Structure formats: structure tokens, C-alpha cells
Coordinates of C-alpha atoms in Angstrom, one line a residue:
M1 CA 20.3 -35.4 -26.7
K2 CA 19.5 -33.4 -29.7
T3 CA 16.7 -31.7 -28.2
S4 CA 18.6 -30.8 -25.2
F5 CA 21.2 -29.3 -27.4
K6 CA 18.8 -27.5 -29.7
L7 CA 17.0 -26.0 -26.4
L8 CA 20.6 -24.9 -25.0
L9 CA 21.2 -23.3 -28.5
F10 CA 18.0 -21.3 -28.3
F11 CA 18.3 -20.0 -25.0
L12 CA 21.8 -19.1 -25.7
F13 CA 20.7 -17.1 -28.9
T14 CA 17.8 -15.8 -27.2
L15 CA 20.0 -14.2 -24.3
F16 CA 22.5 -12.9 -27.1
V17 CA 19.6 -11.1 -28.9
M18 CA 18.3 -9.5 -25.6
S19 CA 21.7 -8.2 -24.6
C20 CA 22.6 -6.7 -27.8
G21 CA 19.9 -4.1 -27.6
G22 CA 20.6 -0.3 -28.0
K23 CA 22.7 1.6 -25.5
K24 CA 20.3 1.5 -22.3
E25 CA 20.7 3.7 -19.1
E26 CA 22.3 1.4 -16.5
Q27 CA 20.0 0.8 -13.5
D28 CA 21.1 -0.6 -10.0
F29 CA 18.4 -2.9 -9.3
G30 CA 19.4 -3.4 -6.0
A31 CA 19.6 0.0 -5.0
K32 CA 16.8 1.8 -3.1
P33 CA 14.8 4.6 -5.0
T34 CA 16.2 7.7 -3.6
A35 CA 13.7 10.0 -1.2
N36 CA 12.6 12.3 -4.2
E37 CA 11.7 9.3 -6.2
E38 CA 9.9 7.5 -3.5
K39 CA 7.9 10.4 -2.8
S40 CA 7.2 11.1 -6.5
T41 CA 6.0 7.6 -6.9
T42 CA 3.8 7.8 -3.8
A43 CA 2.3 11.2 -4.7
S44 CA 1.3 9.9 -8.1
A45 CA -0.3 6.6 -6.9
F46 CA -2.0 8.2 -3.5
P47 CA -2.2 11.7 -4.6
L48 CA -4.2 12.5 -1.5
A49 CA -1.8 10.8 1.1
E50 CA -0.1 14.0 2.5
K51 CA -3.6 15.3 3.5
G52 CA -4.5 11.7 4.9
K53 CA -1.4 12.0 6.8
E54 CA -2.5 15.1 8.4
I55 CA -5.8 13.9 9.4
F56 CA -4.3 10.9 10.4
E57 CA -1.9 12.5 13.1
G58 CA -4.4 15.5 13.6
K59 CA -8.1 15.6 13.9
G60 CA -8.5 11.9 13.1
T61 CA -6.2 11.1 16.1
C62 CA -5.8 7.7 14.3
F63 CA -2.1 7.7 15.5
T64 CA -3.0 6.9 19.0
C65 CA -4.3 3.5 18.7
H66 CA -2.4 2.7 15.1
K67 CA 1.3 2.7 14.4
K68 CA 2.6 1.6 10.6
D69 CA 4.2 -1.7 11.7
V70 CA 3.3 -2.8 15.1
K71 CA -0.2 -3.3 16.6
V72 CA -0.9 -0.9 19.6
V73 CA -4.5 -0.5 20.5
G74 CA -5.5 -1.4 17.2
P75 CA -3.9 -3.0 14.2
S76 CA -1.1 -1.8 12.5
I77 CA -1.5 -0.1 9.2
Q78 CA 0.1 -2.5 7.3
D79 CA -2.1 -5.2 8.5
I80 CA -5.3 -3.3 7.9
V81 CA -4.1 -2.4 4.5
K82 CA -3.1 -5.9 3.8
I83 CA -6.7 -7.4 4.9
Y84 CA -8.7 -4.7 3.1
K85 CA -6.7 -5.5 -0.1
E86 CA -7.0 -9.2 0.3
K87 CA -11.0 -9.0 1.0
N88 CA -11.5 -6.1 -1.7
G89 CA -12.8 -4.2 1.2
S90 CA -13.2 -0.4 1.7
I91 CA -11.6 1.4 4.5
V92 CA -14.0 4.7 3.7
T93 CA -17.1 2.6 3.9
F94 CA -16.1 1.1 7.5
L95 CA -14.9 4.6 8.6
K96 CA -18.3 5.8 7.6
G97 CA -20.0 3.3 10.0
E98 CA -21.6 1.3 6.5
A99 CA -19.4 -1.9 7.0
D100 CA -18.6 -4.5 9.1
P101 CA -15.2 -4.9 10.9
I102 CA -12.9 -7.3 9.0
V103 CA -9.4 -6.9 10.5
D104 CA -9.8 -7.3 14.2
P105 CA -13.7 -7.7 15.1
S106 CA -12.5 -8.0 18.7
Q107 CA -11.6 -4.3 18.9
Y108 CA -14.7 -3.0 17.1
E109 CA -16.4 -1.6 20.2
V110 CA -13.4 0.5 20.8
M111 CA -13.2 1.6 17.0
K112 CA -16.9 2.3 16.9
A113 CA -16.6 5.1 19.5
N114 CA -14.6 6.9 17.2
F115 CA -17.3 6.6 14.2
A116 CA -18.8 10.1 15.9
L117 CA -15.8 11.7 14.5
T118 CA -15.1 10.1 11.4
K119 CA -18.8 10.4 10.3
T120 CA -18.2 14.0 10.2
F121 CA -15.3 13.5 7.7
T122 CA -15.9 14.6 4.1
D123 CA -15.9 12.2 1.4
E124 CA -12.6 13.6 0.7
E125 CA -11.0 13.4 4.0
L126 CA -12.0 9.9 4.2
Q127 CA -10.5 9.0 0.8
S128 CA -7.3 10.9 1.8
L129 CA -7.0 8.7 5.1
E130 CA -7.5 5.4 3.0
Q131 CA -4.4 6.9 0.4
Y132 CA -2.6 7.6 3.4
M133 CA -2.9 4.2 4.8
Q134 CA -2.3 2.6 1.5
S135 CA 0.7 4.5 1.0
E136 CA 2.1 3.6 4.1
G137 CA 0.8 -0.2 4.2
K138 CA 3.2 -1.6 1.4

């Protein structure tokens, strides 16, 4: 009984000390970040993402088979990013045709036809694509 009372007092004292800090700016932890905050965070974490989006939706024609959160012909961006993260894989290496498929091997033949296009991309373009997908895959 004495031990639990001491633990309770210790907990209350710790709580009191933590709550008595200097005046801090209040934050609403349940609120979504504003568009500017979200864009700023994405831009700093994925500086090439905007260029990657242009490639994904433009000359890469990736959007025809891949959507953000739904499987169309190929797996969704979210599924791709999740699996590559779990398996510590490189999307860039795969797009260069230098790695085996790890997301949906049954669709590999369809994707393989696109390597003729992705192999012409510069390393920066491929990194941009990867960063765009990572920014969308959260």
C-alpha cells in the first residue's frame, strides 16, 4: 500500500512539475495542418517532389496505371511506398530496370514495357519521381 501511494505522489509531482513550465504557445493537436504548413513540411522533406509530380502526371505517364490510394492497373502509390519502405527497397533502382519487382510481381511484365521510357530519365528525374511518391504515400 505504501509503495502505490508513493508512486501516486511521484506521478502527481511529476505531472505538476511538467505543467508548470514557462508560458508556451498553445497548440491544437487535433487540428490538421494548414495548407501552407503541410506544403512547407512536404517541400522540406521532399524537395524534388513537385518536379516528380510533373513527371508522374506528364512524360512518365505513371498516372495512367497508378493512383494515390487505389489499385488501378498497377498498385497504388501508398502501397508501393509502404512496401518499399518495409523492404528497404529503392524505387529508383527498380525504375532503372536494375531490381526485381517487390510490390506486385504479377504486374511486372506490364511495368517492364515502361522501362524503355524510365531508363531515359536522368537520376534527378528518377529521384524526383521517388520523392513525389514518398510524399503522396504517407
